[in-house]
CSV table of C-alpha atoms (C1' of nucleotides) in Angstrom, one decimal:
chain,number,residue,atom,x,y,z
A,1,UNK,CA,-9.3,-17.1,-43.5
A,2,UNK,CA,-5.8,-16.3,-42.7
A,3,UNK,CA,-4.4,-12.9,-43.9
A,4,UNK,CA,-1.1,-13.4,-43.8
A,5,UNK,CA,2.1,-13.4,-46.0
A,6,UNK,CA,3.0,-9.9,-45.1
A,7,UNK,CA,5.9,-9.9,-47.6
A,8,UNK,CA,6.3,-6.0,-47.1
A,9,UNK,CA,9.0,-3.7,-47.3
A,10,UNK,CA,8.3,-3.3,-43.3
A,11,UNK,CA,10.2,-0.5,-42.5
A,12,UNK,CA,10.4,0.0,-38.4
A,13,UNK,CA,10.9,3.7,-38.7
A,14,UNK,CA,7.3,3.8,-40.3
A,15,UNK,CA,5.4,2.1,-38.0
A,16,UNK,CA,5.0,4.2,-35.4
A,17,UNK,CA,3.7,6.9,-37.5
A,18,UNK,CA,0.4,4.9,-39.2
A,19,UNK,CA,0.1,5.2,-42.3
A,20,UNK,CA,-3.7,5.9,-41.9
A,21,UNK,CA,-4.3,8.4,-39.3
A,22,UNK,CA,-3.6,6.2,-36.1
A,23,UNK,CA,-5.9,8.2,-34.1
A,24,UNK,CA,-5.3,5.7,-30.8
A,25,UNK,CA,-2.9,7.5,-30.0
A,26,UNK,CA,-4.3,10.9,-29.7
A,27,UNK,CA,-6.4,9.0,-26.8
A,28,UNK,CA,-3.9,7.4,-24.5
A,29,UNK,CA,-0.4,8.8,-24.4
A,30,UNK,CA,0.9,10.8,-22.0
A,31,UNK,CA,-2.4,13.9,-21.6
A,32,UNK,CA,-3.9,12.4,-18.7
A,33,UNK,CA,-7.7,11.4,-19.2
A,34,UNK,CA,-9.4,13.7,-16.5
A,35,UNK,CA,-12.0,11.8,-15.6
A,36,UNK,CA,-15.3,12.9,-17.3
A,37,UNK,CA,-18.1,14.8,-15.2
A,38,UNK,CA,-20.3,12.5,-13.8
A,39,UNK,CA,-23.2,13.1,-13.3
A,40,UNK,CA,-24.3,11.8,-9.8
A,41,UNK,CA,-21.1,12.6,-8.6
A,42,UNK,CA,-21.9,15.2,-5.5
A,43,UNK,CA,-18.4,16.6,-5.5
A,44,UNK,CA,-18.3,17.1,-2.0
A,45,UNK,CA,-18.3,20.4,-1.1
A,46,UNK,CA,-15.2,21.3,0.8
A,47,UNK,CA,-15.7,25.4,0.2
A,48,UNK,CA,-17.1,26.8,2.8
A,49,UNK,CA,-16.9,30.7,3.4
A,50,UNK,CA,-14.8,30.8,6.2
A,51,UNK,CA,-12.3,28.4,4.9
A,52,UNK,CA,-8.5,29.3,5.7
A,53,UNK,CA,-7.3,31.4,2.3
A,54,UNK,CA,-3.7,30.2,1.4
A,55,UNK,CA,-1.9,26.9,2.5
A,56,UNK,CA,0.8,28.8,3.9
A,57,UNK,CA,-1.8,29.7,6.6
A,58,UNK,CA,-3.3,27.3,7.1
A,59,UNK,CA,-0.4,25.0,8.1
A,60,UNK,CA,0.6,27.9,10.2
A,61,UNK,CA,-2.3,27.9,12.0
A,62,UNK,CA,-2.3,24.3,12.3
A,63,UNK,CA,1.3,24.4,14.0
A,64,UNK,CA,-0.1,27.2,16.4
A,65,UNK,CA,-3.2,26.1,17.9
A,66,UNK,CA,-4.5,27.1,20.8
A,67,UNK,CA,-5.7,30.4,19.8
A,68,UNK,CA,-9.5,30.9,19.8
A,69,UNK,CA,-8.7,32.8,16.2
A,70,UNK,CA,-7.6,30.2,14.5
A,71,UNK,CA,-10.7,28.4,14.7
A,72,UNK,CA,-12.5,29.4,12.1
A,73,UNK,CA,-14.0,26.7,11.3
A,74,UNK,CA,-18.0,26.5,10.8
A,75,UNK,CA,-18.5,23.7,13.7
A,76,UNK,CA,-14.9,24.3,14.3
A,77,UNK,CA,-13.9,20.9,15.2
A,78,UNK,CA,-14.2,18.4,12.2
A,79,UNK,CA,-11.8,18.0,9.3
A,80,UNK,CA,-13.0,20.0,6.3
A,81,UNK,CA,-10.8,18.4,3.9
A,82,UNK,CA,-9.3,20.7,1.2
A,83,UNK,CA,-9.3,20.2,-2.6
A,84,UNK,CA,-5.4,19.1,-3.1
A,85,UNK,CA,-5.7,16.9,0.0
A,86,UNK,CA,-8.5,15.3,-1.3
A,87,UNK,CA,-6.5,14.7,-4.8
A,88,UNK,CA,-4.0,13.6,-3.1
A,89,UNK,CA,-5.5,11.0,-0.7
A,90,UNK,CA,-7.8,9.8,-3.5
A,91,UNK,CA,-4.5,9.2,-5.7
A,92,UNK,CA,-3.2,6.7,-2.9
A,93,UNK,CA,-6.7,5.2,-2.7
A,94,UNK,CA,-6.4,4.4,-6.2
A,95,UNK,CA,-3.0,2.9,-6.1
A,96,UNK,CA,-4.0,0.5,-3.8
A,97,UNK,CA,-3.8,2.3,-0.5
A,98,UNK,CA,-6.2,1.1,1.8
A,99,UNK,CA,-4.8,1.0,4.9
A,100,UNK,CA,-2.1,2.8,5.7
A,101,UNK,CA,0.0,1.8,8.4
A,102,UNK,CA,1.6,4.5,11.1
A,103,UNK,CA,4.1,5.7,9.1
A,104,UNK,CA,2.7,6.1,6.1
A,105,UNK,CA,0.1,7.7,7.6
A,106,UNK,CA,2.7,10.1,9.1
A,107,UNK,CA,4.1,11.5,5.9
A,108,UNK,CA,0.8,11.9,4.7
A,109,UNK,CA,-0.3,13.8,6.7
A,110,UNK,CA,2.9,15.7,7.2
A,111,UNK,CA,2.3,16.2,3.4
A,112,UNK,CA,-1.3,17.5,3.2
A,113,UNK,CA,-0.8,19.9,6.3
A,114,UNK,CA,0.7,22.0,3.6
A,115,UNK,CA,-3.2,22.8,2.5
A,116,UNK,CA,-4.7,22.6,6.0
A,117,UNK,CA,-5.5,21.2,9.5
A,118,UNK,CA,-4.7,17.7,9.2
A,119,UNK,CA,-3.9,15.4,12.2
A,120,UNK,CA,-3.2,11.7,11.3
A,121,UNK,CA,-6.6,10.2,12.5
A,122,UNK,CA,-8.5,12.2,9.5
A,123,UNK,CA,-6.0,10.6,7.1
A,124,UNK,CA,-7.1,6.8,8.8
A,125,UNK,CA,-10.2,7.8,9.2
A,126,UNK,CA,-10.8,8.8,5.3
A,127,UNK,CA,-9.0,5.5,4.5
A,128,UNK,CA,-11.7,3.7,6.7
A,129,UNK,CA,-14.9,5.6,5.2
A,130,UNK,CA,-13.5,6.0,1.8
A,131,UNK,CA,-13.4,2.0,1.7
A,132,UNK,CA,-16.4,1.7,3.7
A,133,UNK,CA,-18.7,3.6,1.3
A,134,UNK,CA,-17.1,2.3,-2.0
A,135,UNK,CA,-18.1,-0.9,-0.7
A,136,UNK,CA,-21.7,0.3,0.1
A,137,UNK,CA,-22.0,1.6,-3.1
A,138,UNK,CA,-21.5,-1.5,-4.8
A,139,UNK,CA,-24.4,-3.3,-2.4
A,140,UNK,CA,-26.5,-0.6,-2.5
A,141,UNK,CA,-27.1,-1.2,-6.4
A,142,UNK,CA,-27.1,-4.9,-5.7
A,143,UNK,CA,-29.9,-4.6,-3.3
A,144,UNK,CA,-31.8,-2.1,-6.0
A,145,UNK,CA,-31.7,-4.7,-8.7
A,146,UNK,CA,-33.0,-7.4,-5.9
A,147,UNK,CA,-35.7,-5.4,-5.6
A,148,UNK,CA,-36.3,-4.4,-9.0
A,149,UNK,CA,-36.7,-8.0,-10.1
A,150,UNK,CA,-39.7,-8.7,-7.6
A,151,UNK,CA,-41.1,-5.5,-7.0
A,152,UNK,CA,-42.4,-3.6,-10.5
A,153,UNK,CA,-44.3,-0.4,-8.5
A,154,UNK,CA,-41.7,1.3,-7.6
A,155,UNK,CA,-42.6,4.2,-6.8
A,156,UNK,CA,-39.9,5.7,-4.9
A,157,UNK,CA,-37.2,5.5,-6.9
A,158,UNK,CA,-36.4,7.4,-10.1
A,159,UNK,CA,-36.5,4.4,-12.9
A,160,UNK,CA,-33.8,6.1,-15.2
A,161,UNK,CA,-31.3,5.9,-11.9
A,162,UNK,CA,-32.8,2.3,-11.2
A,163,UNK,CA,-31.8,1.0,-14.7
A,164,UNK,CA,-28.1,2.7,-14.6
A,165,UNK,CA,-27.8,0.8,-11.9
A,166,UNK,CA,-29.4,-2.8,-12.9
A,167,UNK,CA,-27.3,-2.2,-15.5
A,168,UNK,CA,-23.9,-2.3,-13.9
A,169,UNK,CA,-25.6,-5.1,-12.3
A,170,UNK,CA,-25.9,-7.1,-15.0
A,171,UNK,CA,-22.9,-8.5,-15.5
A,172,UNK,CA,-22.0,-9.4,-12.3
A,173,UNK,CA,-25.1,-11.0,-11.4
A,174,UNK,CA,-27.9,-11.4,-14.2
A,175,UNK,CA,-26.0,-13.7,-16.0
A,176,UNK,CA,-24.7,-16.8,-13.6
A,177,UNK,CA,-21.3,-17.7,-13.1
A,178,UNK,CA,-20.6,-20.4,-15.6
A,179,UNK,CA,-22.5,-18.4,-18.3
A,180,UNK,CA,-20.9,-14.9,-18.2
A,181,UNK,CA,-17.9,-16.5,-19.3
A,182,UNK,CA,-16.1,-17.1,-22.4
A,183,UNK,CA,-17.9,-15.5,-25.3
A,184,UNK,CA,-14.5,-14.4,-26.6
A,185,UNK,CA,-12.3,-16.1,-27.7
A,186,UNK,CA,-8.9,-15.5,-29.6
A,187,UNK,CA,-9.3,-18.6,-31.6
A,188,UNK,CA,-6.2,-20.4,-31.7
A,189,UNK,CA,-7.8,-23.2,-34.1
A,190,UNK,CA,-7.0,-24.1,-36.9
A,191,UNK,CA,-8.8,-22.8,-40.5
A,192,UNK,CA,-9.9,-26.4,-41.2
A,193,UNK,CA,-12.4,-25.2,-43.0
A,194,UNK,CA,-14.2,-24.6,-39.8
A,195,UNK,CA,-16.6,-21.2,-40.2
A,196,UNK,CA,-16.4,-20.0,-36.9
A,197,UNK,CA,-14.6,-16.8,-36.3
A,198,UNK,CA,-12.9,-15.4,-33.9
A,199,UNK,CA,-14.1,-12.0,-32.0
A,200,UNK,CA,-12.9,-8.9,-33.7
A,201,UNK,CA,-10.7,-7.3,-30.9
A,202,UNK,CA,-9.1,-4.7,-33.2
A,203,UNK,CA,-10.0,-1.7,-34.7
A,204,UNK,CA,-11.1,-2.2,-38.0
A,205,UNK,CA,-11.7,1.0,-38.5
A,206,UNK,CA,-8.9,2.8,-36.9
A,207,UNK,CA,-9.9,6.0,-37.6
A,208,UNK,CA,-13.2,5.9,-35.4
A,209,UNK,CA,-12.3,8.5,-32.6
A,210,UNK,CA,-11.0,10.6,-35.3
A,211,UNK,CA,-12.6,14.0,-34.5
A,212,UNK,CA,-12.0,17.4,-34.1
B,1,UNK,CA,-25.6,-9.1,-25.0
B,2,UNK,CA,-22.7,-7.1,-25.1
B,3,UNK,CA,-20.2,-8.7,-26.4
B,4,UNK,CA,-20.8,-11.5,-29.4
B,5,UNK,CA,-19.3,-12.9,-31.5
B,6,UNK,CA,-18.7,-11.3,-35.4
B,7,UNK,CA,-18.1,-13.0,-38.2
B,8,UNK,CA,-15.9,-10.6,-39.8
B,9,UNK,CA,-13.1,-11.0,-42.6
B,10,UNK,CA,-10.2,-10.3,-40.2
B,11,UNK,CA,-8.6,-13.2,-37.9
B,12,UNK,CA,-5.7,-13.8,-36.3
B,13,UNK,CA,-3.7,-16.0,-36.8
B,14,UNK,CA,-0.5,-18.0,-35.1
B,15,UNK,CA,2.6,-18.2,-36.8
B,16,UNK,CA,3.5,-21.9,-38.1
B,17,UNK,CA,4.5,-23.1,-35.2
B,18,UNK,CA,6.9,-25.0,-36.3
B,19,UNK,CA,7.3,-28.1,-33.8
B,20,UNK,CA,10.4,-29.0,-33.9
B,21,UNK,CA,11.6,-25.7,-32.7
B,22,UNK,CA,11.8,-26.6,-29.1
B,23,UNK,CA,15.0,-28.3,-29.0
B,24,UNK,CA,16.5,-25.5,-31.2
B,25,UNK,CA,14.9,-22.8,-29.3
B,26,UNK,CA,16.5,-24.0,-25.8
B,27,UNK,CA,19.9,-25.2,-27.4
B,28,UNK,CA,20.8,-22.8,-29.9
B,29,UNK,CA,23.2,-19.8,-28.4
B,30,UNK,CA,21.5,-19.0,-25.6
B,31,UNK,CA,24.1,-17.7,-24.2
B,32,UNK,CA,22.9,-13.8,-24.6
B,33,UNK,CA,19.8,-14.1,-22.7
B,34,UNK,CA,20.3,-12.6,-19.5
B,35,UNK,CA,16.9,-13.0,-18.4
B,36,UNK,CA,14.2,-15.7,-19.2
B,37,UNK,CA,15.0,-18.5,-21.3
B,38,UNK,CA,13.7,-21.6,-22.6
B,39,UNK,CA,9.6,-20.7,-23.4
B,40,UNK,CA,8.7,-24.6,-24.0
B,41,UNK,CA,10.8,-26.1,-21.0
B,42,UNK,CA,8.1,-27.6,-18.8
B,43,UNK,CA,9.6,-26.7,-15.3
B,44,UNK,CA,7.8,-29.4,-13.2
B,45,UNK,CA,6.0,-33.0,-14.5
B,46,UNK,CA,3.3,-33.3,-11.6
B,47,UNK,CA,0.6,-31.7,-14.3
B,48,UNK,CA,-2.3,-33.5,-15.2
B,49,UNK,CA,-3.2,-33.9,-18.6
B,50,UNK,CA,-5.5,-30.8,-18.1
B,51,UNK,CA,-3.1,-28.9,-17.2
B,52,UNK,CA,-1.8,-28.2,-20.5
B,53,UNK,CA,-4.9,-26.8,-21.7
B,54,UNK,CA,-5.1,-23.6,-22.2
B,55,UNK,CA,-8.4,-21.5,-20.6
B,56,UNK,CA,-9.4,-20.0,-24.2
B,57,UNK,CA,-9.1,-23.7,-25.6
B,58,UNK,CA,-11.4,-24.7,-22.6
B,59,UNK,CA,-13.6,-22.0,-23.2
B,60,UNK,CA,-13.7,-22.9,-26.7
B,61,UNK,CA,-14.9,-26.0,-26.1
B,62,UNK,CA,-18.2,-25.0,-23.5
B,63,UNK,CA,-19.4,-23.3,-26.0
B,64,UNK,CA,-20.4,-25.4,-28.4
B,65,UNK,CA,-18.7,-23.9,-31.5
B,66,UNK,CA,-18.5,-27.4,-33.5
B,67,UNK,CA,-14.0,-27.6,-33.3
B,68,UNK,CA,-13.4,-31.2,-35.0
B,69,UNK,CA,-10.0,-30.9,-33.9
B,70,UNK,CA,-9.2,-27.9,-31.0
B,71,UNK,CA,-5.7,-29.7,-30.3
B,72,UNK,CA,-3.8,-26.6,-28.4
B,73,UNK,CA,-0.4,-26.3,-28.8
B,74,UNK,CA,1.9,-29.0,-27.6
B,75,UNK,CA,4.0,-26.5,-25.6
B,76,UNK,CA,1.0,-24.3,-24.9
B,77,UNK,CA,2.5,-22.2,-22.4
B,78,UNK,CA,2.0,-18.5,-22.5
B,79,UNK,CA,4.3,-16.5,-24.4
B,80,UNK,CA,7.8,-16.0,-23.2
B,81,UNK,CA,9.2,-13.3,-25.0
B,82,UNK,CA,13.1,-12.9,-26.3
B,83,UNK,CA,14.9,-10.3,-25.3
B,84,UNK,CA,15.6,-9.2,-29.0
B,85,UNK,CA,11.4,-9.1,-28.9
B,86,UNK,CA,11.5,-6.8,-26.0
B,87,UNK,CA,13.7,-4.9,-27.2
B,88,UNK,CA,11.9,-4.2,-30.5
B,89,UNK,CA,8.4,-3.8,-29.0
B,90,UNK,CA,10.1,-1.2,-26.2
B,91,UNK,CA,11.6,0.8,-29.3
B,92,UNK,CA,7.9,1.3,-30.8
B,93,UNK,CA,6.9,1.9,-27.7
B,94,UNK,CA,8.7,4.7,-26.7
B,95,UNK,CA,8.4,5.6,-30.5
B,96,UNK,CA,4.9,6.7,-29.6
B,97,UNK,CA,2.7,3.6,-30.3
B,98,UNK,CA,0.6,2.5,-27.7
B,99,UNK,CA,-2.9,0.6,-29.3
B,100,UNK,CA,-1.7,-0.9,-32.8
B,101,UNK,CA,-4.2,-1.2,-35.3
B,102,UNK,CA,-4.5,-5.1,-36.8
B,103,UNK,CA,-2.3,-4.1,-39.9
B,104,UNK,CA,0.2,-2.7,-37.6
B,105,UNK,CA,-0.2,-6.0,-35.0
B,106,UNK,CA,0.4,-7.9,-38.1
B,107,UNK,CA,3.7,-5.9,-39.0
B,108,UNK,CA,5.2,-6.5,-36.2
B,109,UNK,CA,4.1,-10.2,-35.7
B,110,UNK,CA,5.3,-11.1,-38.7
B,111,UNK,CA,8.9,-9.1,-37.6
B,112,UNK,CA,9.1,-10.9,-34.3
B,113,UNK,CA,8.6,-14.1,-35.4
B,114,UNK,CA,11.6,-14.1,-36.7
B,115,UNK,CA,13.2,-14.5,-33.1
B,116,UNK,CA,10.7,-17.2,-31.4
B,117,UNK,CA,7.1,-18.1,-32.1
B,118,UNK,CA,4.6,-15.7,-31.3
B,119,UNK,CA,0.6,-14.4,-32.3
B,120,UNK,CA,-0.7,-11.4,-32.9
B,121,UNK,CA,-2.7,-11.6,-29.6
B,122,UNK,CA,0.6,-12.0,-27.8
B,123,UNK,CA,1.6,-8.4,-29.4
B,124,UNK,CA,-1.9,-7.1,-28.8
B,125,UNK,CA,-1.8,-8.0,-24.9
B,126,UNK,CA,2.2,-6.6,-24.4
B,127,UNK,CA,0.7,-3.1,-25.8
B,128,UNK,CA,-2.4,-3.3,-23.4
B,129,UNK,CA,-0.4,-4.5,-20.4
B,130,UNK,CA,2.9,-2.2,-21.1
B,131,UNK,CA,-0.1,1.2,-21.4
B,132,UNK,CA,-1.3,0.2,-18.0
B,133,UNK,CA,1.8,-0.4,-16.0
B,134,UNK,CA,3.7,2.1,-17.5
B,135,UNK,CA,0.3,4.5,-15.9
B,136,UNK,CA,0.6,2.6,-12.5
B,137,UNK,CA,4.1,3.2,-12.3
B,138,UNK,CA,3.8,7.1,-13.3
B,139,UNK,CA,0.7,7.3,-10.6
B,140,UNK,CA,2.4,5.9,-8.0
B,141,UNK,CA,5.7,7.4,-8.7
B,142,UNK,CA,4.1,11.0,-8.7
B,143,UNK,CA,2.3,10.1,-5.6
B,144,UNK,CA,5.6,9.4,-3.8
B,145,UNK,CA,6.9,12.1,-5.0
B,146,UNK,CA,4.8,14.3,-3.6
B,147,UNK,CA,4.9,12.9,-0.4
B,148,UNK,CA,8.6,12.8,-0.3
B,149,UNK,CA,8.7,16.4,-1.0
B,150,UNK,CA,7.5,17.2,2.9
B,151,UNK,CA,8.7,15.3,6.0
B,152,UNK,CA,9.6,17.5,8.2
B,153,UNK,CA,6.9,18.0,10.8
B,154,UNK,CA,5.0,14.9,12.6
B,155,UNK,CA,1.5,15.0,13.4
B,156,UNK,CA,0.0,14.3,16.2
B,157,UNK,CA,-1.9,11.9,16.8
B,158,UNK,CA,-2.3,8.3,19.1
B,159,UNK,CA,-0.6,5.8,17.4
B,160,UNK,CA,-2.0,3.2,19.5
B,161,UNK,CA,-5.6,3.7,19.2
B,162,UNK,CA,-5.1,3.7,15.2
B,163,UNK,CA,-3.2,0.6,15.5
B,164,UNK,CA,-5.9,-1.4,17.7
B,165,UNK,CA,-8.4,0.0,15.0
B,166,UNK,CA,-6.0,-0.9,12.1
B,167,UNK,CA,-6.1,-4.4,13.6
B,168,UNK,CA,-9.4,-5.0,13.3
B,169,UNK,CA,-9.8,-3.6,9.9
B,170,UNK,CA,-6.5,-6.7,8.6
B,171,UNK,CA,-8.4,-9.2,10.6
B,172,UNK,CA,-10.8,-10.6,7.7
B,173,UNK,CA,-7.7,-10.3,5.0
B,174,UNK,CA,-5.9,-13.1,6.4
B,175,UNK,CA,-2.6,-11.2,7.6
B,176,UNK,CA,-1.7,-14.5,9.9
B,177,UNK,CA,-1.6,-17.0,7.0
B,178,UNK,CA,1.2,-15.2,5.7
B,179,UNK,CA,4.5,-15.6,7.5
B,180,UNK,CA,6.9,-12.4,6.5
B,181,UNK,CA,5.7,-11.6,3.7
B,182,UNK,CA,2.8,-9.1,5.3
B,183,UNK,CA,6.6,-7.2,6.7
B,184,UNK,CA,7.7,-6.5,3.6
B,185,UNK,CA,4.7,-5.2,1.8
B,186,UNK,CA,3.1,-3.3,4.5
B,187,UNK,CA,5.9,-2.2,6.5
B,188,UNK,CA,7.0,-2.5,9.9
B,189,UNK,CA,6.4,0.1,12.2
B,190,UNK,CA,9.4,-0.2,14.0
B,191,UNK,CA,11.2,0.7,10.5
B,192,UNK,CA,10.4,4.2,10.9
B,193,UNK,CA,13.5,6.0,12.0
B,194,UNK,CA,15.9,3.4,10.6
B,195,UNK,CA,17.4,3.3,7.6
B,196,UNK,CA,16.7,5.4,4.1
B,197,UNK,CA,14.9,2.5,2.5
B,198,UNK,CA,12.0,3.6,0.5
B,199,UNK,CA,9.1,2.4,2.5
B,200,UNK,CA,6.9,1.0,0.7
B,201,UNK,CA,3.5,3.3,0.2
B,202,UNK,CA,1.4,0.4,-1.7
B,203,UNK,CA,0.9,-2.7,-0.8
B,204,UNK,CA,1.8,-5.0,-4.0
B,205,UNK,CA,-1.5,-6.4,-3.8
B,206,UNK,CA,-4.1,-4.8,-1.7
B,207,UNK,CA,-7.3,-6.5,-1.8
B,208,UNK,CA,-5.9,-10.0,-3.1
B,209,UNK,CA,-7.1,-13.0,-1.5
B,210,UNK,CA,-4.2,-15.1,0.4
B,211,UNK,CA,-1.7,-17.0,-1.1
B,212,UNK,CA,-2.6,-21.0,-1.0
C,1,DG,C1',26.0,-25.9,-4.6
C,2,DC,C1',21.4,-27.6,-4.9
C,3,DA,C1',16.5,-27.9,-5.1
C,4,DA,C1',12.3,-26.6,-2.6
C,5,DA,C1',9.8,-22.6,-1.3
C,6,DT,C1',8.8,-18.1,-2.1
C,7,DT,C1',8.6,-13.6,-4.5
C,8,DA,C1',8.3,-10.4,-8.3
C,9,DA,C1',7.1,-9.7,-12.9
C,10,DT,C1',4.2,-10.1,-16.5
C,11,DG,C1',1.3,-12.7,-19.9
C,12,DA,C1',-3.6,-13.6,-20.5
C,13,DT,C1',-8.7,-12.8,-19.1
C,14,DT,C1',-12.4,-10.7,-17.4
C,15,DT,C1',-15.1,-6.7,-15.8
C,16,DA,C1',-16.3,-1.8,-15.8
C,17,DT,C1',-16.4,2.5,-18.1
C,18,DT,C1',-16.6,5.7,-21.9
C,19,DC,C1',-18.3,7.6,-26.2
C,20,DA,C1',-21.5,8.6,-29.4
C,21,DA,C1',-24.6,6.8,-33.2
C,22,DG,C1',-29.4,5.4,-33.8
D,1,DC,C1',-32.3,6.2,-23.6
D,2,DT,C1',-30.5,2.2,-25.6
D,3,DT,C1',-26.9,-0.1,-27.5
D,4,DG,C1',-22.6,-1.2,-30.1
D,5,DA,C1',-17.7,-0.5,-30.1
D,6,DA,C1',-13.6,0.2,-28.0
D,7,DT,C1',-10.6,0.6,-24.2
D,8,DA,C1',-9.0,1.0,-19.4
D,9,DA,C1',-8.9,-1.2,-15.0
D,10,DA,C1',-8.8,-5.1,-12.3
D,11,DT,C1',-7.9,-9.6,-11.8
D,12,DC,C1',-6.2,-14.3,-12.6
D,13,DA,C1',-2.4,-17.3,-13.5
D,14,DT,C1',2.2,-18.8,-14.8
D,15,DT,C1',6.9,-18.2,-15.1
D,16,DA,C1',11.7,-16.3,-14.3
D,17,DA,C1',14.2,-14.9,-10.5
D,18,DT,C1',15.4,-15.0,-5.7
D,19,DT,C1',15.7,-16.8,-1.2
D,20,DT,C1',16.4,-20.3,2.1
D,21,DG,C1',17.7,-24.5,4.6
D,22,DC,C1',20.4,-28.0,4.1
DNA sequence: GCAAATTAATGATTTATTCAAG
DNA sequence: CTTGAATAAATCATTAATTTGC
């Protein structure tokens, strides 16, 4: 059933403005979407009680090593990665950073001594494990569903986390390649008649995230 | 499963596409378009016949939906947008709308139609796509930015050893297939002191499989 | 100048994530 | 907790634009 002849006044200038609520927008313009809690996240937990107090002094310190003072670090040799630097490196991670070549690794770490110690083998090596372990993460619930589907005991695993996980599994590997595709469909055919519709990929209610 | 498909009261569809428009489209006063011109103009005649299929025609078809007659559009490229279509969808854009509802989709359709043929998907999708690059390029803009903001001090650390480890980490991605290009997206390292060109901090495509 | 080869841009699809009603 | 609805992110694919060798 088409729905067309839109013979309307069709002003531009009102369009942006919908006429019934338009709450979509509210969602997605410009207030970034911080990420919701999650909760298995384990936050990694970069406070430790004898971390360095302001960034000023830390890069200080890090220019001026060689004093027994300045470390005051727990096990005073690893990388204990502050907050902001973490922000930051996870930032380039997610534009597509995944391994950064000399230079780039340069001004990063030129950047993120602002907050604390850095030297530029952290910053490759949090590319390296960063990748490395978002990787794993991926077989690790592959190999849980493997499991799941032969094994029904159990017993060492909580079954709540199992099923979060079978169930990011699903799509990928529950149903086979040549099936998973093409349910949808924009349906460029003709009405002929012909009762199949096409997948509702719009709103129809527009006003469904409409809350306070 | 998750998605289905619903037989609701709302479908899209196509403008008349009027076929004869192809000669008029390429030939008429063209002279104004400064960038991408001629949507039907097949560029190359080694296609076979499937070529010209379109994947949600194909996809159509596996799945059994009955379709005496799926015949996809004689030019059934993708849309090629005019520039006065741009233009229009940019103003609404920056006027604030970002996810149309179908009444709104339908609007501007209808509007845009006048200026070359187009579907309400084709509106949909430039919304979707604009959001998300217009997010990349803010992300990746800011991140530079905040790396630009420092480069005065050089850490220190063995470029050498990062570079025989960086080699190992390229080796499975292919680097040798691709002649010059790898230069200009990941950099030279030679580059570093020459020059005020923006390096470039992300690779176009990171994880993309080589180019056949 | 020109086509072939290549690149960058972006249209179109698919997959993953989020939210909240039931 | 499960599931439907919607969207964002990632990916695939095609085309205009550019480069390159003659």
């Amino acid at each position: 059933m088409k729905v067309q002849q839109l013979t309307l006044g069709f002003s531009w200038d009102q369009l942006p403005s919908s006429p019934s609520t338009s709450s979509s927008l509210s969602s997605s313009s410009s207030t970034n979407h911080p990420k919701r809690l999650r909760p298995l996240a384990p936050k990694l937990t970069v406070a430790s009680p004898e971390i360095i107090a302001s960034p000023a002094a830390a890069k200080f310190a890090s220019r001026n090593l060689g004093s027994s003072l300045m470390q005051m670090q727990p096990g005073g040799t690893r990388w204990n990665p502050m907050p902001e630097q973490i922000k930051l490196l996870e930032a380039l991670y997610q534009g597509g950073m995944r391994t950064p070549n000399p230079v780039q690794i340069e001004r990063i770490t030129a950047e993120l001594g602002k907050y604390g110690r850095i030297e530029g083998k952290n910053v490759f090596y949090w590319f390296q494990n960063h990748k490395a372990r978002e990787r794993q993460k991926q077989k690790r619930s592959a190999a849980l569903l493997a499991l799941a589907a032969n094994n029904d005991s159990l017993s060492s695993f909580k079954k709540e986390e199992m099923m979060v996980m079978m169930k990011k599994e699903e799509n990928h590997e529950g149903i086979s390649s040549c099936k998973r595709k093409c349910i949808r469909s924009w349906g460029s055919v003709e009405e002929s008649g012909a009762g199949e519709r096409t997948l509702e990929l719009f709103p129809l209610h527009p006003e469904r995230k409409q809350m306070g």
